[in-house]
Coordinates of C-alpha atoms in Angstrom, one line a residue:
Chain A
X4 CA -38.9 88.6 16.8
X5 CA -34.9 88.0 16.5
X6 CA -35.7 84.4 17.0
X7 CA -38.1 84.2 14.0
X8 CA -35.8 86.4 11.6
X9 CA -32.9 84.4 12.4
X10 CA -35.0 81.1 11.9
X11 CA -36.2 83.0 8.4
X12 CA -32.9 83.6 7.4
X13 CA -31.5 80.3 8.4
X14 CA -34.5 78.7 5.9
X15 CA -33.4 81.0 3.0
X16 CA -29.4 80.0 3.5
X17 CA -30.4 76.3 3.9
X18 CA -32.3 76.8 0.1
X19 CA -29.5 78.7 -1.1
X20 CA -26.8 76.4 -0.2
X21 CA -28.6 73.1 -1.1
X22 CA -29.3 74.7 -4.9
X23 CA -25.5 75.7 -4.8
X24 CA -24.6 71.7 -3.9
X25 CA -27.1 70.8 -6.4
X26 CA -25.2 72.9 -9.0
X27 CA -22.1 72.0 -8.2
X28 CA -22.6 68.9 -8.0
X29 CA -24.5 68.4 -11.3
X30 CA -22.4 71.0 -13.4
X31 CA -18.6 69.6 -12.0
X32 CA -16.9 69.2 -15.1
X33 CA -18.2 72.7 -16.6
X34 CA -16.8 74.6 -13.4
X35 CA -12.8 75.6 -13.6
X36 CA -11.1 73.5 -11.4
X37 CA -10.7 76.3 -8.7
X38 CA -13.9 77.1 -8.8
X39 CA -15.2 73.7 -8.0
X40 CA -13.1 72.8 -5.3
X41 CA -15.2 74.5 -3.0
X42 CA -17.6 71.6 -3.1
X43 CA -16.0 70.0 -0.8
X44 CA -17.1 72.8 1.8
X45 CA -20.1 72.9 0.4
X46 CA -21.1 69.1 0.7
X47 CA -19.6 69.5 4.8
X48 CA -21.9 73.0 5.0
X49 CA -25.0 71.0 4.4
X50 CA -24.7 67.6 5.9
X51 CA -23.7 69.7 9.1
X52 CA -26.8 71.7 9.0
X53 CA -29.4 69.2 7.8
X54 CA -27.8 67.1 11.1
X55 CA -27.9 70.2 13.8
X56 CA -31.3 70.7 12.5
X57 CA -32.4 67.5 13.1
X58 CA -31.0 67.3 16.4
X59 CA -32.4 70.6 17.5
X60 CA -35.8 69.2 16.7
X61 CA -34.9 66.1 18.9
X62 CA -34.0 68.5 21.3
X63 CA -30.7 67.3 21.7
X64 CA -27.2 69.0 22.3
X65 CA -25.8 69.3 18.8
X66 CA -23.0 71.7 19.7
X67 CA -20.6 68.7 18.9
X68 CA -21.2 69.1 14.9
X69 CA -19.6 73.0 15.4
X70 CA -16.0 70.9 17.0
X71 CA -16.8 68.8 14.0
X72 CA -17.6 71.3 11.3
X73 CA -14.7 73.8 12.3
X74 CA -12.6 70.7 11.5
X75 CA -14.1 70.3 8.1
X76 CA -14.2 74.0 7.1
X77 CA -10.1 74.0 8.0
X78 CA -9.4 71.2 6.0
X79 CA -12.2 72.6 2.7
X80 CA -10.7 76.2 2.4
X81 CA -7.3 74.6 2.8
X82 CA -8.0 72.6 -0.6
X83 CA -9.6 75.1 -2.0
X84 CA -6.4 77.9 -0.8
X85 CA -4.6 75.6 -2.2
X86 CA -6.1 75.5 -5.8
X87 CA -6.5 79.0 -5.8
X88 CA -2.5 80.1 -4.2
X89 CA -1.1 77.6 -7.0
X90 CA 2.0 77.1 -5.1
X91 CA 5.2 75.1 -6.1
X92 CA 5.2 71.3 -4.8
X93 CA 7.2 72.3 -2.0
X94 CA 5.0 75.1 -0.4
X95 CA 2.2 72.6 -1.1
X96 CA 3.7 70.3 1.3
X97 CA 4.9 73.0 3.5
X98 CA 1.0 74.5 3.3
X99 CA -0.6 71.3 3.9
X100 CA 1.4 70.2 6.8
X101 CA 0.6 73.7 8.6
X102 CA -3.4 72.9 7.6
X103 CA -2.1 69.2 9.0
X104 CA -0.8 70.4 12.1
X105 CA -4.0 73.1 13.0
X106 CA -6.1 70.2 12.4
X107 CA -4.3 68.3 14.9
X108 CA -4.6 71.5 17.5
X109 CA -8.0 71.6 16.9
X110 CA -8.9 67.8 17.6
X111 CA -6.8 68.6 21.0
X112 CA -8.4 71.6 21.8
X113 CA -11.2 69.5 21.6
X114 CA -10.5 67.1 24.2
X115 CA -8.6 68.5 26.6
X116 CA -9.4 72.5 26.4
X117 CA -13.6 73.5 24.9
X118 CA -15.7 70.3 25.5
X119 CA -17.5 69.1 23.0
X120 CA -21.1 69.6 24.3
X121 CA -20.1 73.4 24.3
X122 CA -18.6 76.4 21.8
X123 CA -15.3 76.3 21.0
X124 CA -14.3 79.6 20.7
X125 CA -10.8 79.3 20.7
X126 CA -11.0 76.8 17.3
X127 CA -13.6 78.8 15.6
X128 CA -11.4 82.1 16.3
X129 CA -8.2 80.6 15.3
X130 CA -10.0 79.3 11.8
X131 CA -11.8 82.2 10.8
X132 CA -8.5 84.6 11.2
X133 CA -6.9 82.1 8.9
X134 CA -9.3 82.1 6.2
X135 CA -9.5 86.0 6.5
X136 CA -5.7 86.2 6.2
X137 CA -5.6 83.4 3.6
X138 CA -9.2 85.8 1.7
X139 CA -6.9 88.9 2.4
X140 CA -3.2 87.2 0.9
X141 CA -5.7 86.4 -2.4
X142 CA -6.1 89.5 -3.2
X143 CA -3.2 90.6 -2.8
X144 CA -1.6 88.1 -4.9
X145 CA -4.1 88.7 -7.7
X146 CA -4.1 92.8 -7.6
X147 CA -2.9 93.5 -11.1
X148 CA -2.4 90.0 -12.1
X149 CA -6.0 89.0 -12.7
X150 CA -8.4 89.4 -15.5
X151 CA -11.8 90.6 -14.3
X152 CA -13.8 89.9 -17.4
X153 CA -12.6 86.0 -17.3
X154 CA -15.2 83.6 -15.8
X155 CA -12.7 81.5 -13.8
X156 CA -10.9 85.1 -12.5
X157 CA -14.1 86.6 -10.9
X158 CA -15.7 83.4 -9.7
X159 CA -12.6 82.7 -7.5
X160 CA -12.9 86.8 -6.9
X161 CA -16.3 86.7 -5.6
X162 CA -15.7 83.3 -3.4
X163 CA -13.1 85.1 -1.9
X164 CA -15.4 88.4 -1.1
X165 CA -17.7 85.9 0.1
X166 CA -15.1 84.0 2.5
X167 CA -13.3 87.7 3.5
X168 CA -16.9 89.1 4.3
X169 CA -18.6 86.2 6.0
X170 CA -15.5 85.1 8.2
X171 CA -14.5 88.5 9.4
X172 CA -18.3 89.5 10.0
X173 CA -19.2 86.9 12.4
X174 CA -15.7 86.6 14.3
X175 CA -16.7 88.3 16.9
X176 CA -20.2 86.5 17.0
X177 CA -18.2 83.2 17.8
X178 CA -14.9 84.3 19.4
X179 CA -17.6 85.5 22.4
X180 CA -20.1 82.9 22.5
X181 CA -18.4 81.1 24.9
X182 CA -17.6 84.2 26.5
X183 CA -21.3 84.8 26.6
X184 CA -22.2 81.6 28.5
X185 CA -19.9 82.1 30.9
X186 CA -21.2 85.4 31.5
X187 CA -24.6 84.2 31.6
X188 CA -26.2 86.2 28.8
X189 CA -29.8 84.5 27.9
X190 CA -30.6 83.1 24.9
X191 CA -32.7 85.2 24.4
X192 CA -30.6 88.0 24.2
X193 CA -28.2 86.6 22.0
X194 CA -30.8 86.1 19.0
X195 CA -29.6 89.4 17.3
X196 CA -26.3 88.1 17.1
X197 CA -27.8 84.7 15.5
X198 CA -29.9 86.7 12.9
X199 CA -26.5 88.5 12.2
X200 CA -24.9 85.3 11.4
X201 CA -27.9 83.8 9.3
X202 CA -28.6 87.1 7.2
X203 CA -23.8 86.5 7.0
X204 CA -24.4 82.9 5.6
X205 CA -27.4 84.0 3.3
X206 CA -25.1 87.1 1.5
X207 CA -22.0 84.2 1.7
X208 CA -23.8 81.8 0.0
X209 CA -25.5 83.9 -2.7
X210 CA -22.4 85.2 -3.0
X211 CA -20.9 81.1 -3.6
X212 CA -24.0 80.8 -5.8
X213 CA -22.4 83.9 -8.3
X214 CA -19.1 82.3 -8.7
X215 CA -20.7 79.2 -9.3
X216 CA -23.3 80.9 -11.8
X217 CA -20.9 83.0 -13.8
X218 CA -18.8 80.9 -15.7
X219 CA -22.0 78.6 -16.4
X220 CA -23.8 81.5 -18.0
X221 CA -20.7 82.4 -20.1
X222 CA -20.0 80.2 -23.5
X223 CA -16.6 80.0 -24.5
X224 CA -15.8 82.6 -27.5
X225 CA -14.8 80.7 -30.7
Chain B
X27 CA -35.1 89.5 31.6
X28 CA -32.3 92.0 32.6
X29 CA -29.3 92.5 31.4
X30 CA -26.1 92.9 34.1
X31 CA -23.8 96.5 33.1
X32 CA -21.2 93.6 32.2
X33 CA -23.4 92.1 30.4
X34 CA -24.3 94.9 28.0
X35 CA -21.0 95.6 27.9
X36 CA -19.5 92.5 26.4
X37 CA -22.9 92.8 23.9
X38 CA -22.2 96.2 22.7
X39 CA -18.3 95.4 22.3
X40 CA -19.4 92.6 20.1
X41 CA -21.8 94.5 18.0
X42 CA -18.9 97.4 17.5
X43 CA -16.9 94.6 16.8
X44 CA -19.1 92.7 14.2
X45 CA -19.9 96.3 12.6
X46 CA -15.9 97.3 12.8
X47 CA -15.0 93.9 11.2
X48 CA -18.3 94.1 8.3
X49 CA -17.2 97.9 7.2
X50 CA -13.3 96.8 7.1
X51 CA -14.1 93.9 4.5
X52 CA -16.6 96.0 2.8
X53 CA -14.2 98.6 2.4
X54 CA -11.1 96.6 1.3
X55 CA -13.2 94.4 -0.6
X56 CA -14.4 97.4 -3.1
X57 CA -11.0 99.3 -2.6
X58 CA -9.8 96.1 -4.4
X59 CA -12.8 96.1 -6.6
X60 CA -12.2 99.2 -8.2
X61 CA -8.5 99.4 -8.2
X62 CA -8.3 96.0 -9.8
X63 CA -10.5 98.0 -12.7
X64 CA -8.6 101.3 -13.0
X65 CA -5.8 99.1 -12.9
X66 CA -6.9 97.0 -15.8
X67 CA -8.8 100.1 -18.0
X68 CA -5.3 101.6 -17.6
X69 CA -3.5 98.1 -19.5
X70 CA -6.0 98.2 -22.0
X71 CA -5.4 102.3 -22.5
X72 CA -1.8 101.4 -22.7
X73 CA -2.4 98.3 -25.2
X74 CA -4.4 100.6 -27.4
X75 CA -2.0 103.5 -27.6
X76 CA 0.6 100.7 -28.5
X77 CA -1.5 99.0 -31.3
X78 CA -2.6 102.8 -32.6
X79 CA 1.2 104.0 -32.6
X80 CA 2.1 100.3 -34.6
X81 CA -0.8 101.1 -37.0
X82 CA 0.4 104.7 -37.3
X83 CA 4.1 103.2 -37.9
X84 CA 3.0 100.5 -40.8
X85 CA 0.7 103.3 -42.7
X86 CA 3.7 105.5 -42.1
X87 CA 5.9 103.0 -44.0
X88 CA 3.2 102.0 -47.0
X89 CA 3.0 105.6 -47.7
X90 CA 6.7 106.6 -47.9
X91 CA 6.8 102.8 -50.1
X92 CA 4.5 104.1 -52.2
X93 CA 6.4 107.1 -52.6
X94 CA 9.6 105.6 -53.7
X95 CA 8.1 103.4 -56.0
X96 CA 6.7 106.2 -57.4
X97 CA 9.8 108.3 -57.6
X98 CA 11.7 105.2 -58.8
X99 CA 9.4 104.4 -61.6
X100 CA 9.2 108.1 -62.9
X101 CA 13.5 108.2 -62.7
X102 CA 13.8 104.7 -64.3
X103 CA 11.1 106.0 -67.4
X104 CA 12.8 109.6 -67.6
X105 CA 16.2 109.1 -66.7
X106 CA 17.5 106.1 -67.3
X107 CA 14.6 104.9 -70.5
X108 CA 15.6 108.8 -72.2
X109 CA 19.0 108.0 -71.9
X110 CA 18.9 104.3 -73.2
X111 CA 17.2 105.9 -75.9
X112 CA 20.0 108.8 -76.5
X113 CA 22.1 105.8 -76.4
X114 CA 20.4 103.6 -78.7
X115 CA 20.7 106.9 -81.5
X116 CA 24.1 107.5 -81.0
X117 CA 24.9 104.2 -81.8
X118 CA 22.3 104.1 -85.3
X119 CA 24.5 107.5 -85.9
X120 CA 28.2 105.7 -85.4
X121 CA 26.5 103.0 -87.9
X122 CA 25.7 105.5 -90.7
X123 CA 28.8 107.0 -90.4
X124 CA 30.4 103.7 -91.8
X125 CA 31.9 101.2 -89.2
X126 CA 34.3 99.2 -90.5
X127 CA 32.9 95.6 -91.4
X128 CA 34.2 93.7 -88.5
X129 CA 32.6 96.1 -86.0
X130 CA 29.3 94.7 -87.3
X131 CA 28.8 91.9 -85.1
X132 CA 29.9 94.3 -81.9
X133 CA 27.5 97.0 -83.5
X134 CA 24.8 94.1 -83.2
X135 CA 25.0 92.9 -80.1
X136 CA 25.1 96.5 -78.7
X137 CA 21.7 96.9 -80.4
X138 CA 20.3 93.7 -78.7
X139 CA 21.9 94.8 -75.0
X140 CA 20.4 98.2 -75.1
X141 CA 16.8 96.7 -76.3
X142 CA 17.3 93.9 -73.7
X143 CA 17.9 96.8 -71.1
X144 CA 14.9 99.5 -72.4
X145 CA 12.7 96.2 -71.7
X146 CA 14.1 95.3 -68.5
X147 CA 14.0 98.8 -67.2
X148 CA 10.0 99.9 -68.7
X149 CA 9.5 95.8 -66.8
X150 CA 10.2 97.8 -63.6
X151 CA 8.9 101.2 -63.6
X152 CA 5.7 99.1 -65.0
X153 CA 6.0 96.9 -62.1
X154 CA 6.8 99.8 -59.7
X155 CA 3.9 101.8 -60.7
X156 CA 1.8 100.5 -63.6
X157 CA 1.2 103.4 -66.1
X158 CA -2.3 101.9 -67.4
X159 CA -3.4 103.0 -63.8
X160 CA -2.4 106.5 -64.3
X161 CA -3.3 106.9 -68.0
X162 CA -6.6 104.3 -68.2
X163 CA -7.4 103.5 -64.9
X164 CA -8.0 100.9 -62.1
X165 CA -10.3 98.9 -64.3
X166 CA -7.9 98.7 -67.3
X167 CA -5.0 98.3 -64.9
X168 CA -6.3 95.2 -63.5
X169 CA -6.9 93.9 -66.6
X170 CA -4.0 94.4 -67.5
X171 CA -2.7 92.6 -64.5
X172 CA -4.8 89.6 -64.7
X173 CA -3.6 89.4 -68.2
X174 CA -0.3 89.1 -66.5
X175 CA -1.0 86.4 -64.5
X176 CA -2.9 84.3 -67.3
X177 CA -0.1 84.0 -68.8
X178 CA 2.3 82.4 -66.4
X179 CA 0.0 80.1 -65.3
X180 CA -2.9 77.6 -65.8
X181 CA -4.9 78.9 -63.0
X182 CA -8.4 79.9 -64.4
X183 CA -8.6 83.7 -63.6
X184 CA -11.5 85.1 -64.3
X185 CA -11.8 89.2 -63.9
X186 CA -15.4 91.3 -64.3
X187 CA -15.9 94.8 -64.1
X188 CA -19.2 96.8 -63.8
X189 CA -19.8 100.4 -64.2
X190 CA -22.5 102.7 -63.2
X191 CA -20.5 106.4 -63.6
X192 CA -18.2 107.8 -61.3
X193 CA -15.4 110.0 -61.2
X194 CA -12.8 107.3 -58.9
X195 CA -10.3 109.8 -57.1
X196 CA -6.5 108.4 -57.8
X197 CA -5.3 107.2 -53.9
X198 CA -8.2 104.6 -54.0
X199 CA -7.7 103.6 -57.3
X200 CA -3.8 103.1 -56.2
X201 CA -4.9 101.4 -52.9
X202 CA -7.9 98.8 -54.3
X203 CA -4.7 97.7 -57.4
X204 CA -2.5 97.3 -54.7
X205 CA -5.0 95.5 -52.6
X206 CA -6.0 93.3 -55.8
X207 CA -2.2 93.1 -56.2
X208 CA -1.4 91.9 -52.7
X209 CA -4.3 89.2 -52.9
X210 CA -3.5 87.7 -56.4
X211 CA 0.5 87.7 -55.3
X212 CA -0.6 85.7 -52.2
X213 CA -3.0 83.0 -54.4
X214 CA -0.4 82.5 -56.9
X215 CA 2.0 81.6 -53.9
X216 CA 0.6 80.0 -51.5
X217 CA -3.5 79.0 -51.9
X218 CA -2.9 76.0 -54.2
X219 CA -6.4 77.5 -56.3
X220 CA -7.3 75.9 -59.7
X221 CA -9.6 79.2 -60.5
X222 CA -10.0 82.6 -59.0
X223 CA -12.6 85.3 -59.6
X224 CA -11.9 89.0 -59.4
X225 CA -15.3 91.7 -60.0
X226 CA -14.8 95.7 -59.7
X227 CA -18.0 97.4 -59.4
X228 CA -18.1 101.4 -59.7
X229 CA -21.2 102.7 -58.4
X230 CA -22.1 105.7 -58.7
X231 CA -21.0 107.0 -55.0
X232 CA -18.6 103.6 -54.3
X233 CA -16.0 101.5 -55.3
X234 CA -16.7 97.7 -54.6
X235 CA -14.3 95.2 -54.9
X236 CA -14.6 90.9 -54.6
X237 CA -11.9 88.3 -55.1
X238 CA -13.0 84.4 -54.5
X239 CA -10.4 81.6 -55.1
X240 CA -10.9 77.5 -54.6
X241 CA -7.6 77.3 -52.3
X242 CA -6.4 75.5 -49.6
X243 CA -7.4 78.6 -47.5
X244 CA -6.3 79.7 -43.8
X245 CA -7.3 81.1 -40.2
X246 CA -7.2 84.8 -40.8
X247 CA -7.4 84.7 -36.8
X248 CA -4.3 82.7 -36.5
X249 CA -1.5 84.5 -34.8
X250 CA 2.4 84.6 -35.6
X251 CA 3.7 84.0 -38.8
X252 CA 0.4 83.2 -40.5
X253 CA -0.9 86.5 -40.8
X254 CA 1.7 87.5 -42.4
X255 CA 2.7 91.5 -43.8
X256 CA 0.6 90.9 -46.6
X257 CA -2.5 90.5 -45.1
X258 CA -1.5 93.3 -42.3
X259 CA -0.7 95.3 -45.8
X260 CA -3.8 95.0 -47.0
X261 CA -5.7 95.8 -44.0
X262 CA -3.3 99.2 -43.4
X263 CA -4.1 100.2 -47.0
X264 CA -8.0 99.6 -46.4
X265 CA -7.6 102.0 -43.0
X266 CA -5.7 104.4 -45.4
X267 CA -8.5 105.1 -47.2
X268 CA -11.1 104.5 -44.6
X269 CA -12.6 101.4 -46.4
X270 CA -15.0 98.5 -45.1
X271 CA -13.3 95.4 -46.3
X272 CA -14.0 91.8 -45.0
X273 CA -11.4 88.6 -45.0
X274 CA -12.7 85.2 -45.1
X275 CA -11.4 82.0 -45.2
X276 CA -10.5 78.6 -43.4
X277 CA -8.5 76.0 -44.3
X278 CA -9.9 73.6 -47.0
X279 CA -12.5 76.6 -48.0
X280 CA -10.8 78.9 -49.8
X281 CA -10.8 82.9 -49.2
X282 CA -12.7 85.6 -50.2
X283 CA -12.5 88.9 -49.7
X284 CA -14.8 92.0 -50.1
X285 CA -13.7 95.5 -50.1
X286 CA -15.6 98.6 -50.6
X287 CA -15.1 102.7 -50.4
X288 CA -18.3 104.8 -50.3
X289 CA -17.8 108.9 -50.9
X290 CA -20.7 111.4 -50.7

């Protein structure tokens, strides 16, 4: 039953996120800048998933594209922190360097510590506290400085609710799952952590598919 | 399939853990939520009290201008126009009582100063607080003042009233003049028009007034300098007396401007 819910749920986040490329894509020059610099996560989500998928039906290890999509997701939210932190040129240099350098720690955790052909934990852990500290330093930065009835304001709000939610719910999902192989755990008995993590990505992306809605919907006042 | 006790454990510490992580977010995520709100209904509390206590302040000011002008018309007609006059007699009396021939010429040009200042001084108690308004009313007084205007300049001024009985209660009257005032004072300076139109309509339970001029116009929405104390006057006095009045214009279109006071 877990395995079917978590194989619904992964259809309805695949729909979501592929409207959600298709609008960003088609409506980039109407989004505010911030906003659409999240495409380039968006356009690594879904060739990442329409691959695995297609693996998995090969029945082929695709465990690789998670070493290769941790990468990517590192190096997407840091553009799109980036954009959002508005920092002076010299904390952009500073910031990218540190995004630089985790990149670099990942690619060698890679090949020398969590194969490939397995989970990598340690990478996926590492990321996903950054993002939530980077979702958490947002809001604190914009707490009194922000104008919740602008479009541009509470798109980048509700991206940020989205990352801050979705990152810090399924941390512990893959901080273990190595864990959880080691330990032996079926499968089987990790499907209700999977469905967790698919009904995460459909909530995430609706939540994507908001900010991406809301300053479509609203006309500039004259 | 069974599950070891180790096992379970490390599944249980994970669900805790996903649950723990899902209700911290959640939590700080509408604890910002809301604050952000309070935060910002507060600014816009605060931005209204400031804009009400400016309002307040401006009203505050037109009334106590109103005020002077009033009490500096009435001293410059019963003062200083009663003394001009006491002035004026004493000097017909030193006449009759047989100057000597050279003070002729001095007894002359006295005459022509005191004249000179009766005029000047009825000039500014009648531009201070015209007494057609208070003796004839807002209709006549606006005749009056278009008359004033037609003849120091070529602009075509054109001015209509309309009656259909009612008694117009004096701070209206005083306002909708100064409002016509305000309006004409700003075409003459600054809309470039070539003809201007100016209709008073007194119904029987309102007061409706229209201006139209063919000037270079303006963004009433502009900020700064544009909008200047006129305009900001004219809107005041409207508040004042609680009437709907609407302002528009754009540049190249000229302006136009509807007012109107209803009473029960």
């Amino acid at each position: 039953m877990y395995q079917n819910l978590a194989l619904l749920f992964g259809k309805v986040y695949l729909v979501i996120l592929v409207v959600n490329v298709i609008l960003v894509l088609l409506l980039y020059r109407r989004l505010p800048a911030k906003v659409r610099s999240v495409h380039f996560f968006l356009l690594g989500s879904l060739a990442t998933d329409l691959a695995s998928r297609w693996l998995f039906y090969q029945g082929e290890n695709n465990l690789f594209l998670l070493h290769v999509y941790t990468l990517w997701e590192l190096l997407a939210w840091g553009w799109f922190f980036n954009q959002v932190f508005e920092h002076s040129s010299k904390a952009q240099r500073q910031f990218f360097s540190g995004i630089g350098g985790l990149g670099i720690l990942l690619v060698l955790n890679s090949i020398f510590l969590e194969p490939v052909m397995g989970f990598n934990s340690n990478a996926k852990t590492l990321v996903q506290v950054l993002l939530v500290g980077f979702a958490i330093r947002y809001f604190f930065l914009a707490f009194g400085k922000i104008d919740l009835t602008k479009a541009a304001a509470q798109s980048v709000t509700f991206i940020n609710f989205a990352v801050l939610l979705y990152y810090s719910g399924t941390l512990f999902i893959f901080m273990f799952s190595r864990l959880l192989k080691e330990y032996g755990v079926a499968s089987v008995q990790q499907h209700g952590l999977w469905v967790i993590n698919a009904l995460l990505l459909v909530v995430f992306h609706l939540l994507i598919f908001i900010s991406l809605w809301i300053p479509l919907r609203r006309r500039p006042k004259y | 399939m069974d599950t070891t006790p180790a096992q379970t454990e490390i599944l249980t510490t994970i669900f805790i853990g996903i649950f723990l992580m899902l209700l911290l977010a959640l939590a700080f995520v509408l604890f910002f939520y809301f604050s952000q709100r309070k935060f910002q209904v507060q600014q816009i509390l605060a931005q209204e009290r400031e804009i009400k206590h400016r309002e307040q302040l401006l009203l505050a000011s037109i009334k106590t201008q109103e005020e002077e002008r009033q009490r500096l018309a009435r001293e410059l007609h019963d003062e200083v126009g009663s003394k001009l006059n006491v002035i004026n007699l004493g000097l017909h009396q030193l006449k009759k009582q047989g100057a000597a021939p050279e003070a002729q010429q001095s007894f002359k040009d006295l005459f022509g100063l005191v004249r000179k200042t009766t005029e000047t001084t009825r000039r500014i108690a009648h531009d201070l607080l015209p007494p057609t308004l208070e003796k004839f009313g807002l209709p006549m007084a606006l005749e009056e003042l278009c008359d004033q205007y037609r003849q120091s300049s070529p602009v075509m001024l054109e001015y209509e009233f309309s009656e259909s009985g009612s008694q117009l209660d004096a701070l209206v009257a005083l306002n909708f003049f100064r409002v016509a005032q305000e309006l004409l004072s700003n075409a003459y300076k600054y809309s470039q028009a070539t003809a201007i139109k100016i209709t008073l309509h007194l119904k029987p339970n309102a007061l409706e007034l229209t201006y139209q001029d063919n000037g270079i116009g303006f963004d009433p929405n502009a900020r700064g300098q544009q909008k200047g104390m006129g305009l900001k006057n004219i809107e005041s006095r409207m508040r004042t007396i609680r009437a709907d009045y609407r302002l528009d214009s754009a540049p190249g279109r000229g302006t136009a401007f509807t007012a109107q006071k209803t009473w029960s």
